[in-house]
PDB file of C-alpha atoms and ligand atoms in Angstrom:
ATOM      1  CA  MET A   6       1.503  35.608  -7.650  1.00 57.00           C
ATOM      2  CA  THR A   7      -0.559  36.254  -4.504  1.00 62.00           C
ATOM      3  CA  GLN A   8      -2.613  39.313  -4.454  1.00 66.00           C
ATOM      4  CA  ILE A   9      -1.367  41.464  -0.993  1.00 69.00           C
ATOM      5  CA  SER A  10      -4.809  42.474   0.815  1.00 76.00           C
ATOM      6  CA  PRO A  11      -5.340  45.998   1.161  1.00 82.00           C
ATOM      7  CA  TYR A  12      -6.707  45.290   4.449  1.00 95.00           C
ATOM      8  CA  PRO A  13      -5.422  45.574   7.436  1.00 96.00           C
ATOM      9  CA  HIS A  14      -5.828  42.954  10.404  1.00 97.00           C
ATOM     10  CA  GLN A  15      -6.878  45.639  12.743  1.00 98.00           C
ATOM     11  CA  VAL A  16      -8.184  48.737  13.220  1.00 98.00           C
ATOM     12  CA  GLU A  17      -8.505  51.231  15.455  1.00 98.00           C
ATOM     13  CA  ILE A  18     -11.835  53.313  16.423  1.00 98.00           C
ATOM     14  CA  ILE A  19     -12.088  56.235  18.452  1.00 98.00           C
ATOM     15  CA  GLU A  20     -15.154  56.946  19.894  1.00 98.00           C
ATOM     16  CA  VAL A  21     -16.219  60.705  19.993  1.00 97.00           C
ATOM     17  CA  GLY A  22     -20.103  60.129  21.056  1.00 97.00           C
ATOM     18  CA  PRO A  23     -19.249  61.814  24.246  1.00 97.00           C
ATOM     19  CA  ARG A  24     -18.078  65.074  22.639  1.00 95.00           C
ATOM     20  CA  ASP A  25     -19.101  65.405  18.923  1.00 92.00           C
ATOM     21  CA  GLY A  26     -22.263  63.026  19.572  1.00 92.00           C
ATOM     22  CA  LEU A  27     -23.502  65.126  22.623  1.00 94.00           C
ATOM     23  CA  GLN A  28     -22.591  68.713  21.423  1.00 90.00           C
ATOM     24  CA  ARG A  29     -25.828  68.936  19.480  1.00 85.00           C
ATOM     25  CA  GLU A  30     -28.334  67.463  21.802  1.00 89.00           C
ATOM     26  CA  ALA A  31     -30.971  69.504  23.582  1.00 87.00           C
ATOM     27  CA  THR A  32     -31.173  67.306  26.458  1.00 90.00           C
ATOM     28  CA  LEU A  33     -28.344  68.489  28.784  1.00 93.00           C
ATOM     29  CA  ILE A  34     -26.883  64.967  29.839  1.00 96.00           C
ATOM     30  CA  SER A  35     -25.382  64.915  33.687  1.00 97.00           C
ATOM     31  CA  THR A  36     -22.051  64.900  34.428  1.00 97.00           C
ATOM     32  CA  ASP A  37     -22.400  61.550  36.418  1.00 97.00           C
ATOM     33  CA  ASP A  38     -24.586  59.966  33.219  1.00 97.00           C
ATOM     34  CA  LYS A  39     -21.390  61.441  30.928  1.00 97.00           C
ATOM     35  CA  ALA A  40     -19.085  59.658  33.154  1.00 97.00           C
ATOM     36  CA  ALA A  41     -21.467  56.681  33.572  1.00 97.00           C
ATOM     37  CA  LEU A  42     -21.571  56.355  29.273  1.00 98.00           C
ATOM     38  CA  ILE A  43     -17.689  56.654  29.084  1.00 98.00           C
ATOM     39  CA  ALA A  44     -17.503  53.527  31.459  1.00 98.00           C
ATOM     40  CA  GLY A  45     -19.900  51.725  29.364  1.00 98.00           C
ATOM     41  CA  LEU A  46     -17.892  52.476  26.253  1.00 98.00           C
ATOM     42  CA  VAL A  47     -14.863  51.524  28.055  1.00 98.00           C
ATOM     43  CA  ALA A  48     -16.445  48.181  28.306  1.00 98.00           C
ATOM     44  CA  ALA A  49     -17.638  47.574  25.470  1.00 98.00           C
ATOM     45  CA  GLY A  50     -13.550  47.870  24.185  1.00 98.00           C
ATOM     46  CA  LEU A  51     -13.056  51.484  23.499  1.00 98.00           C
ATOM     47  CA  ARG A  52      -9.250  52.346  24.247  1.00 98.00           C
ATOM     48  CA  ARG A  53      -9.686  56.031  23.034  1.00 98.00           C
ATOM     49  CA  ILE A  54     -12.220  58.125  23.906  1.00 98.00           C
ATOM     50  CA  GLN A  55     -12.740  61.961  23.005  1.00 98.00           C
ATOM     51  CA  VAL A  56     -14.436  63.145  26.092  1.00 98.00           C
ATOM     52  CA  THR A  57     -15.638  66.915  26.078  1.00 97.00           C
ATOM     53  CA  SER A  58     -14.574  70.227  24.874  1.00 97.00           C
ATOM     54  CA  PHE A  59     -13.145  73.092  26.350  1.00 97.00           C
ATOM     55  CA  VAL A  60     -15.726  75.452  24.694  1.00 93.00           C
ATOM     56  CA  HIS A  61     -17.538  78.486  26.276  1.00 91.00           C
ATOM     57  CA  PRO A  62     -20.078  77.140  27.921  1.00 90.00           C
ATOM     58  CA  ARG A  63     -22.249  79.369  26.159  1.00 90.00           C
ATOM     59  CA  LEU A  64     -21.891  78.066  22.738  1.00 88.00           C
ATOM     60  CA  VAL A  65     -22.042  74.318  23.771  1.00 90.00           C
ATOM     61  CA  PRO A  66     -23.980  74.808  27.032  1.00 92.00           C
ATOM     62  CA  GLN A  67     -23.687  70.252  26.882  1.00 93.00           C
ATOM     63  CA  MET A  68     -19.962  70.804  27.516  1.00 95.00           C
ATOM     64  CA  ALA A  69     -20.021  73.045  30.060  1.00 95.00           C
ATOM     65  CA  ASP A  70     -18.902  70.290  32.961  1.00 97.00           C
ATOM     66  CA  ALA A  71     -15.494  69.381  31.003  1.00 97.00           C
ATOM     67  CA  GLU A  72     -13.561  69.793  34.351  1.00 97.00           C
ATOM     68  CA  GLU A  73     -15.897  68.062  36.429  1.00 97.00           C
ATOM     69  CA  LEU A  74     -16.350  65.357  33.698  1.00 98.00           C
ATOM     70  CA  CYS A  75     -12.596  64.766  33.638  1.00 97.00           C
ATOM     71  CA  ARG A  76     -12.403  64.864  37.355  1.00 96.00           C
ATOM     72  CA  ARG A  77     -15.038  61.362  37.153  1.00 96.00           C
ATOM     73  CA  LEU A  78     -13.240  59.674  34.420  1.00 96.00           C
ATOM     74  CA  PRO A  79     -12.727  55.690  35.014  1.00 93.00           C
ATOM     75  CA  GLN A  80      -9.079  55.678  35.280  1.00 93.00           C
ATOM     76  CA  LEU A  81      -7.925  52.316  33.582  1.00 93.00           C
ATOM     77  CA  PRO A  82      -4.736  51.078  32.138  1.00 93.00           C
ATOM     78  CA  GLY A  83      -4.233  51.866  28.228  1.00 96.00           C
ATOM     79  CA  VAL A  84      -7.512  53.619  28.125  1.00 98.00           C
ATOM     80  CA  ALA A  85      -6.354  57.444  26.863  1.00 98.00           C
ATOM     81  CA  TYR A  86      -9.051  60.412  26.539  1.00 98.00           C
ATOM     82  CA  SER A  87      -8.717  63.177  24.771  1.00 98.00           C
ATOM     83  CA  GLY A  88     -10.142  67.048  24.879  1.00 98.00           C
ATOM     84  CA  LEU A  89     -11.041  68.995  22.181  1.00 97.00           C
ATOM     85  CA  ALA A  90      -9.834  72.947  22.468  1.00 97.00           C
ATOM     86  CA  LEU A  91     -10.490  75.616  20.143  1.00 93.00           C
ATOM     87  CA  ASN A  92      -7.949  77.975  21.948  1.00 95.00           C
ATOM     88  CA  LEU A  93      -5.137  78.333  23.996  1.00 96.00           C
ATOM     89  CA  LYS A  94      -7.412  78.859  27.152  1.00 97.00           C
ATOM     90  CA  GLY A  95      -8.946  75.537  25.954  1.00 97.00           C
ATOM     91  CA  VAL A  96      -5.456  73.917  25.973  1.00 98.00           C
ATOM     92  CA  GLU A  97      -4.899  75.394  29.330  1.00 98.00           C
ATOM     93  CA  ARG A  98      -8.112  73.698  30.760  1.00 98.00           C
ATOM     94  CA  ALA A  99      -7.472  70.630  29.235  1.00 98.00           C
ATOM     95  CA  GLU A 100      -4.051  70.209  31.016  1.00 98.00           C
ATOM     96  CA  GLN A 101      -5.404  71.793  34.225  1.00 98.00           C
ATOM     97  CA  ALA A 102      -7.768  69.213  34.356  1.00 98.00           C
ATOM     98  CA  GLY A 103      -5.414  66.141  33.828  1.00 97.00           C
ATOM     99  CA  LEU A 104      -6.353  65.231  30.074  1.00 98.00           C
ATOM    100  CA  ARG A 105      -2.730  63.914  28.385  1.00 97.00           C
ATOM    101  CA  HIS A 106      -4.066  64.472  24.777  1.00 98.00           C
ATOM    102  CA  ILE A 107      -5.483  67.318  23.090  1.00 98.00           C
ATOM    103  CA  ASP A 108      -7.507  67.502  19.731  1.00 98.00           C
ATOM    104  CA  ILE A 109      -6.734  71.031  18.095  1.00 98.00           C
ATOM    105  CA  SER A 110      -8.067  71.866  14.582  1.00 97.00           C
ATOM    106  CA  VAL A 111      -8.455  74.439  11.769  1.00 97.00           C
ATOM    107  CA  SER A 112     -11.014  74.342   9.142  1.00 97.00           C
ATOM    108  CA  ALA A 113      -9.922  74.406   5.338  1.00 97.00           C
ATOM    109  CA  SER A 114     -13.050  76.021   4.505  1.00 97.00           C
ATOM    110  CA  GLU A 115     -12.935  80.064   4.305  1.00 96.00           C
ATOM    111  CA  ALA A 116     -16.706  80.401   4.988  1.00 95.00           C
ATOM    112  CA  HIS A 117     -16.628  77.388   7.417  1.00 94.00           C
ATOM    113  CA  SER A 118     -14.020  79.135   9.573  1.00 94.00           C
ATOM    114  CA  GLN A 119     -15.508  82.647   9.804  1.00 93.00           C
ATOM    115  CA  ARG A 120     -19.076  80.892  10.938  1.00 90.00           C
ATOM    116  CA  ASN A 121     -17.350  78.580  13.170  1.00 83.00           C
ATOM    117  CA  ALA A 122     -14.205  80.142  14.397  1.00 82.00           C
ATOM    118  CA  ASN A 123     -15.029  83.400  13.754  1.00 88.00           C
ATOM    119  CA  ARG A 124     -11.522  83.945  12.330  1.00 92.00           C
ATOM    120  CA  PHE A 125      -9.745  83.643   8.992  1.00 94.00           C
ATOM    121  CA  VAL A 126      -8.076  80.105   8.129  1.00 94.00           C
ATOM    122  CA  ALA A 127      -4.827  82.098   8.009  1.00 94.00           C
ATOM    123  CA  ASP A 128      -5.510  84.035  11.427  1.00 95.00           C
ATOM    124  CA  ALA A 129      -6.626  80.016  12.396  1.00 95.00           C
ATOM    125  CA  LEU A 130      -3.152  78.946  11.291  1.00 96.00           C
ATOM    126  CA  THR A 131      -1.500  81.230  13.502  1.00 96.00           C
ATOM    127  CA  GLY A 132      -3.329  79.841  16.483  1.00 96.00           C
ATOM    128  CA  PHE A 133      -2.974  76.618  15.819  1.00 97.00           C
ATOM    129  CA  GLN A 134       0.482  76.782  15.883  1.00 98.00           C
ATOM    130  CA  GLU A 135       0.708  78.786  19.430  1.00 98.00           C
ATOM    131  CA  MET A 136      -1.931  76.032  20.778  1.00 98.00           C
ATOM    132  CA  VAL A 137       0.849  73.327  19.827  1.00 98.00           C
ATOM    133  CA  GLN A 138       3.353  75.057  21.663  1.00 98.00           C
ATOM    134  CA  GLN A 139       1.659  75.304  24.299  1.00 98.00           C
ATOM    135  CA  ALA A 140       0.538  71.950  24.375  1.00 98.00           C
ATOM    136  CA  ARG A 141       4.208  70.715  23.703  1.00 97.00           C
ATOM    137  CA  ALA A 142       5.281  72.623  26.663  1.00 98.00           C
ATOM    138  CA  TYR A 143       2.622  70.836  28.757  1.00 98.00           C
ATOM    139  CA  GLY A 144       3.853  67.686  27.482  1.00 98.00           C
ATOM    140  CA  MET A 145       0.065  66.401  25.880  1.00 98.00           C
ATOM    141  CA  SER A 146       0.235  64.599  22.721  1.00 98.00           C
ATOM    142  CA  VAL A 147      -1.156  66.661  19.692  1.00 98.00           C
ATOM    143  CA  ARG A 148      -3.635  65.349  17.214  1.00 98.00           C
ATOM    144  CA  GLY A 149      -3.943  68.209  14.408  1.00 98.00           C
ATOM    145  CA  GLY A 150      -7.106  68.000  12.526  1.00 98.00           C
ATOM    146  CA  ILE A 151      -8.172  69.551   9.545  1.00 98.00           C
ATOM    147  CA  GLN A 152     -12.085  70.503   9.523  1.00 97.00           C
ATOM    148  CA  CYS A 153     -14.203  70.142   5.976  1.00 97.00           C
ATOM    149  CA  ALA A 154     -10.862  68.740   4.089  1.00 98.00           C
ATOM    150  CA  PHE A 155     -13.968  67.457   1.997  1.00 98.00           C
ATOM    151  CA  GLY A 156     -16.030  70.598   1.236  1.00 97.00           C
ATOM    152  CA  TYR A 157     -17.989  72.838   3.427  1.00 95.00           C
ATOM    153  CA  GLN A 158     -21.460  73.360   1.336  1.00 94.00           C
ATOM    154  CA  ARG A 159     -20.344  71.257  -1.537  1.00 93.00           C
ATOM    155  CA  PRO A 160     -17.818  68.649  -2.072  1.00 90.00           C
ATOM    156  CA  ASP A 161     -15.642  71.450  -4.220  1.00 93.00           C
ATOM    157  CA  ASP A 162     -15.477  74.222  -2.222  1.00 95.00           C
ATOM    158  CA  VAL A 163     -12.681  73.685  -0.770  1.00 97.00           C
ATOM    159  CA  SER A 164      -9.526  72.372  -2.951  1.00 96.00           C
ATOM    160  CA  PRO A 165      -7.483  69.413  -2.856  1.00 97.00           C
ATOM    161  CA  GLU A 166      -4.465  71.723  -2.233  1.00 97.00           C
ATOM    162  CA  THR A 167      -5.607  74.043   0.493  1.00 97.00           C
ATOM    163  CA  VAL A 168      -5.979  70.726   2.016  1.00 98.00           C
ATOM    164  CA  LEU A 169      -2.409  69.222   1.493  1.00 98.00           C
ATOM    165  CA  ASP A 170      -1.377  73.356   2.732  1.00 97.00           C
ATOM    166  CA  ILE A 171      -2.998  72.519   5.602  1.00 98.00           C
ATOM    167  CA  VAL A 172      -1.710  69.335   6.274  1.00 98.00           C
ATOM    168  CA  ARG A 173       2.476  70.304   5.185  1.00 98.00           C
ATOM    169  CA  HIS A 174       1.743  73.022   8.017  1.00 97.00           C
ATOM    170  CA  HIS A 175       0.312  70.409  10.801  1.00 98.00           C
ATOM    171  CA  LEU A 176       3.332  68.110  10.041  1.00 98.00           C
ATOM    172  CA  ASP A 177       6.037  70.690   9.935  1.00 98.00           C
ATOM    173  CA  LEU A 178       4.533  71.370  13.327  1.00 97.00           C
ATOM    174  CA  GLY A 179       5.257  67.792  14.846  1.00 97.00           C
ATOM    175  CA  VAL A 180       1.782  66.704  15.608  1.00 98.00           C
ATOM    176  CA  ASP A 181       1.110  63.294  16.790  1.00 98.00           C
ATOM    177  CA  GLU A 182      -1.511  62.600  14.665  1.00 98.00           C
ATOM    178  CA  LEU A 183      -3.277  63.613  11.439  1.00 98.00           C
ATOM    179  CA  ALA A 184      -6.927  63.701  11.252  1.00 98.00           C
ATOM    180  CA  LEU A 185      -9.386  64.555   8.352  1.00 98.00           C
ATOM    181  CA  ALA A 186     -12.935  65.548   9.180  1.00 98.00           C
ATOM    182  CA  ASP A 187     -15.847  65.145   6.335  1.00 97.00           C
ATOM    183  CA  SER A 188     -17.422  67.198   8.739  1.00 94.00           C
ATOM    184  CA  SER A 189     -20.151  68.196   6.564  1.00 93.00           C
ATOM    185  CA  GLY A 190     -20.581  64.218   4.939  1.00 95.00           C
ATOM    186  CA  LEU A 191     -19.930  65.373   1.742  1.00 96.00           C
ATOM    187  CA  ALA A 192     -17.006  63.077   0.912  1.00 97.00           C
ATOM    188  CA  ASN A 193     -17.633  60.436  -1.844  1.00 97.00           C
ATOM    189  CA  PRO A 194     -15.042  57.327  -2.235  1.00 98.00           C
ATOM    190  CA  ARG A 195     -13.216  58.217  -5.087  1.00 98.00           C
ATOM    191  CA  GLN A 196     -12.204  61.897  -3.461  1.00 97.00           C
ATOM    192  CA  VAL A 197     -11.638  59.704  -0.098  1.00 98.00           C
ATOM    193  CA  GLN A 198      -8.742  57.897  -2.089  1.00 97.00           C
ATOM    194  CA  ALA A 199      -7.476  60.802  -4.541  1.00 98.00           C
ATOM    195  CA  LEU A 200      -7.032  63.323  -1.253  1.00 98.00           C
ATOM    196  CA  LEU A 201      -5.277  60.131   0.836  1.00 98.00           C
ATOM    197  CA  ALA A 202      -2.738  59.377  -1.796  1.00 98.00           C
ATOM    198  CA  GLU A 203      -1.606  62.846  -1.811  1.00 98.00           C
ATOM    199  CA  ILE A 204      -1.783  62.868   2.019  1.00 98.00           C
ATOM    200  CA  MET A 205      -0.357  59.337   3.192  1.00 98.00           C
ATOM    201  CA  PRO A 206       3.062  59.988   1.753  1.00 97.00           C
ATOM    202  CA  LEU A 207       3.310  63.397   3.294  1.00 98.00           C
ATOM    203  CA  ALA A 208       2.333  61.654   6.269  1.00 98.00           C
ATOM    204  CA  GLY A 209       4.935  59.085   6.191  1.00 97.00           C
ATOM    205  CA  ASP A 210       4.888  57.467  10.114  1.00 97.00           C
ATOM    206  CA  VAL A 211       2.510  60.266  11.473  1.00 98.00           C
ATOM    207  CA  PRO A 212      -1.121  58.048  12.000  1.00 98.00           C
ATOM    208  CA  VAL A 213      -3.663  59.612   9.990  1.00 98.00           C
ATOM    209  CA  ILE A 214      -7.486  59.384  11.412  1.00 98.00           C
ATOM    210  CA  LEU A 215     -10.573  60.258   9.187  1.00 98.00           C
ATOM    211  CA  HIS A 216     -13.171  61.612  11.056  1.00 98.00           C
ATOM    212  CA  LEU A 217     -16.616  60.821   8.695  1.00 97.00           C
ATOM    213  CA  HIS A 218     -20.204  61.895   9.233  1.00 96.00           C
ATOM    214  CA  ASP A 219     -23.007  59.943   7.526  1.00 96.00           C
ATOM    215  CA  THR A 220     -25.026  62.975   6.822  1.00 93.00           C
ATOM    216  CA  ARG A 221     -25.559  61.907   3.242  1.00 94.00           C
ATOM    217  CA  GLY A 222     -25.011  57.783   3.613  1.00 95.00           C
ATOM    218  CA  MET A 223     -21.645  57.754   2.269  1.00 97.00           C
ATOM    219  CA  GLY A 224     -19.747  57.563   5.512  1.00 98.00           C
ATOM    220  CA  LEU A 225     -19.268  53.537   5.198  1.00 98.00           C
ATOM    221  CA  ALA A 226     -18.787  53.329   1.756  1.00 98.00           C
ATOM    222  CA  ASN A 227     -15.795  56.174   2.580  1.00 98.00           C
ATOM    223  CA  VAL A 228     -14.515  53.873   5.326  1.00 98.00           C
ATOM    224  CA  LEU A 229     -13.473  51.308   3.078  1.00 98.00           C
ATOM    225  CA  ALA A 230     -12.205  53.733   0.111  1.00 98.00           C
ATOM    226  CA  ALA A 231     -10.018  54.867   3.221  1.00 98.00           C
ATOM    227  CA  LEU A 232      -9.033  51.208   4.234  1.00 98.00           C
ATOM    228  CA  GLN A 233      -7.647  50.942   0.694  1.00 97.00           C
ATOM    229  CA  GLY A 234      -5.830  53.999   0.986  1.00 97.00           C
ATOM    230  CA  GLY A 235      -4.085  53.341   4.100  1.00 97.00           C
ATOM    231  CA  VAL A 236      -6.054  54.570   6.893  1.00 98.00           C
ATOM    232  CA  ARG A 237      -5.762  52.411  10.065  1.00 98.00           C
ATOM    233  CA  HIS A 238      -7.716  54.923  12.683  1.00 98.00           C
ATOM    234  CA  PHE A 239     -11.688  56.022  12.321  1.00 98.00           C
ATOM    235  CA  ASP A 240     -13.548  58.577  14.388  1.00 98.00           C
ATOM    236  CA  THR A 241     -16.981  57.253  15.143  1.00 98.00           C
ATOM    237  CA  ALA A 242     -19.650  57.414  17.824  1.00 97.00           C
ATOM    238  CA  PHE A 243     -22.393  55.499  19.417  1.00 97.00           C
ATOM    239  CA  GLY A 244     -25.640  55.306  17.479  1.00 97.00           C
ATOM    240  CA  GLY A 245     -24.494  57.358  14.964  1.00 96.00           C
ATOM    241  CA  LEU A 246     -24.849  60.710  17.147  1.00 94.00           C
ATOM    242  CA  GLY A 247     -23.164  63.687  16.377  1.00 88.00           C
ATOM    243  CA  GLY A 248     -22.865  66.810  14.548  1.00 73.00           C
ATOM    244  CA  CYS A 249     -21.543  70.197  13.979  1.00 67.00           C
ATOM    245  CA  PRO A 250     -23.374  72.977  15.918  1.00 64.00           C
ATOM    246  CA  PHE A 251     -21.941  75.347  13.130  1.00 64.00           C
ATOM    247  CA  ILE A 252     -23.124  73.148  10.056  1.00 65.00           C
ATOM    248  CA  ASP A 253     -27.030  73.710   9.313  1.00 65.00           C
ATOM    249  CA  ASP A 254     -27.638  70.068   8.008  1.00 64.00           C
ATOM    250  CA  ALA A 255     -24.401  68.260   9.322  1.00 63.00           C
ATOM    251  CA  THR A 256     -26.089  64.987  10.549  1.00 81.00           C
ATOM    252  CA  GLY A 257     -24.372  62.258  12.522  1.00 93.00           C
ATOM    253  CA  ASN A 258     -20.912  60.759  12.926  1.00 96.00           C
ATOM    254  CA  ILE A 259     -20.674  57.329  11.542  1.00 97.00           C
ATOM    255  CA  ALA A 260     -21.805  54.502  14.194  1.00 98.00           C
ATOM    256  CA  THR A 261     -19.611  52.873  16.153  1.00 98.00           C
ATOM    257  CA  GLU A 262     -21.302  50.017  16.038  1.00 98.00           C
ATOM    258  CA  ASP A 263     -21.865  50.088  12.423  1.00 98.00           C
ATOM    259  CA  THR A 264     -18.595  50.520  11.661  1.00 98.00           C
ATOM    260  CA  ALA A 265     -17.326  47.871  13.891  1.00 98.00           C
ATOM    261  CA  TYR A 266     -20.003  45.414  12.244  1.00 98.00           C
ATOM    262  CA  MET A 267     -18.490  45.621   8.870  1.00 98.00           C
ATOM    263  CA  LEU A 268     -15.224  45.961   9.720  1.00 98.00           C
ATOM    264  CA  HIS A 269     -15.393  42.415  12.037  1.00 98.00           C
ATOM    265  CA  GLU A 270     -17.119  40.787   8.537  1.00 98.00           C
ATOM    266  CA  MET A 271     -14.734  41.978   6.633  1.00 97.00           C
ATOM    267  CA  GLY A 272     -12.401  40.045   9.502  1.00 97.00           C
ATOM    268  CA  ILE A 273     -10.630  43.352  10.715  1.00 98.00           C
ATOM    269  CA  GLU A 274     -10.246  42.688  14.460  1.00 98.00           C
ATOM    270  CA  THR A 275     -11.366  46.663  16.566  1.00 98.00           C
ATOM    271  CA  GLY A 276     -11.476  44.813  19.822  1.00 98.00           C
ATOM    272  CA  LEU A 277     -14.950  45.963  20.574  1.00 98.00           C
ATOM    273  CA  ASP A 278     -18.163  44.143  21.825  1.00 98.00           C
ATOM    274  CA  LEU A 279     -20.892  44.686  19.698  1.00 98.00           C
ATOM    275  CA  ALA A 280     -23.622  43.831  22.155  1.00 98.00           C
ATOM    276  CA  LYS A 281     -22.169  46.097  24.464  1.00 98.00           C
ATOM    277  CA  LEU A 282     -22.065  48.907  22.406  1.00 98.00           C
ATOM    278  CA  THR A 283     -25.651  48.222  21.053  1.00 98.00           C
ATOM    279  CA  ALA A 284     -26.863  48.228  24.187  1.00 98.00           C
ATOM    280  CA  VAL A 285     -24.910  51.853  24.351  1.00 98.00           C
ATOM    281  CA  SER A 286     -27.088  53.364  22.153  1.00 97.00           C
ATOM    282  CA  ARG A 287     -30.408  51.681  22.899  1.00 97.00           C
ATOM    283  CA  GLU A 288     -30.195  53.659  26.545  1.00 97.00           C
ATOM    284  CA  TYR A 289     -29.518  56.556  24.449  1.00 96.00           C
ATOM    285  CA  GLU A 290     -32.309  56.163  22.125  1.00 95.00           C
ATOM    286  CA  GLU A 291     -34.616  55.859  25.271  1.00 95.00           C
ATOM    287  CA  ARG A 292     -32.789  58.925  27.029  1.00 94.00           C
ATOM    288  CA  LEU A 293     -32.684  61.584  24.266  1.00 92.00           C
ATOM    289  CA  GLY A 294     -36.124  60.319  23.257  1.00 92.00           C
ATOM    290  CA  LYS A 295     -35.550  59.692  19.723  1.00 91.00           C
ATOM    291  CA  LYS A 296     -34.490  57.402  17.235  1.00 93.00           C
ATOM    292  CA  LEU A 297     -30.687  57.452  16.820  1.00 94.00           C
ATOM    293  CA  PRO A 298     -29.159  57.190  13.340  1.00 94.00           C
ATOM    294  CA  GLY A 299     -27.098  54.022  13.841  1.00 96.00           C
ATOM    295  CA  LYS A 300     -28.381  50.582  12.343  1.00 96.00           C
ATOM    296  CA  LEU A 301     -27.161  48.032  14.456  1.00 97.00           C
ATOM    297  CA  TYR A 302     -28.501  48.647  17.452  1.00 97.00           C
ATOM    298  CA  THR A 303     -31.806  48.273  16.279  1.00 95.00           C
ATOM    299  CA  LEU A 304     -31.234  44.636  15.401  1.00 95.00           C
ATOM    300  CA  LEU A 305     -29.308  43.069  18.378  1.00 73.00           C
TER     301      LEU A 305
HETATM  302 ZN1   ZN B  14     -17.828  65.704  13.488  1.00 71.82          ZN
END
């Protein structure tokens, strides 16, 4: 009997560097430079990029140019840009800025929700529903996210039951995609496998995206576990930049180029050009004046 490989031929990488990567950076990047960055990421083969978030500029000054940036995005066939919204106003702004894809989420952690969004999870779920309905009315596609799906301050301070309840809630509302975020970088491979074993059958045809942070160096191990669990879509950020401004120790996302390297070496296609990706990270090392968490860009 031949054994069926648990690995796919192809994986989709969604670049979140311009949003998650830059939001915590004190060095303000100009709109022109962000547009050039995004063009560079597209040239490196990325076809889905989360470009900005529609939050109050006072909360995240780096994202104050959201509308202006959207006007300057290189419009190319097959390239989809998304923006993150935290409330109805954000959905409205994204639509007016011309985006067709919106990323909205709720936190599975009561403590994180109150600190990050200043609302109880139950209220956030009601708000989420209103945002989905508004985005639908605009004809936008909706990616429904769950932050802190693997814990907030400890891996056991968010129960899998809570996450599953939110998954069902999102699916009932008809989200186009489901995104599970390890916002604090707490997940371990066994936990990823256990949660996915529950979620994948519920999700059915709705794609599940994993958004991993490499805070404790477990990012790529979790990618491997997720691949084995059936996940085919991952959020990554060039150079491993990133982190939630409302989680003290949340450091970078898994690096786009490191993730792509691992996948390529495993015989899994991403469509990404490693030389071009690492060039982007090297440029940003210089621009931000610090070493980035990614590994590969220092080698290639
Ligand atoms: Zn993140």
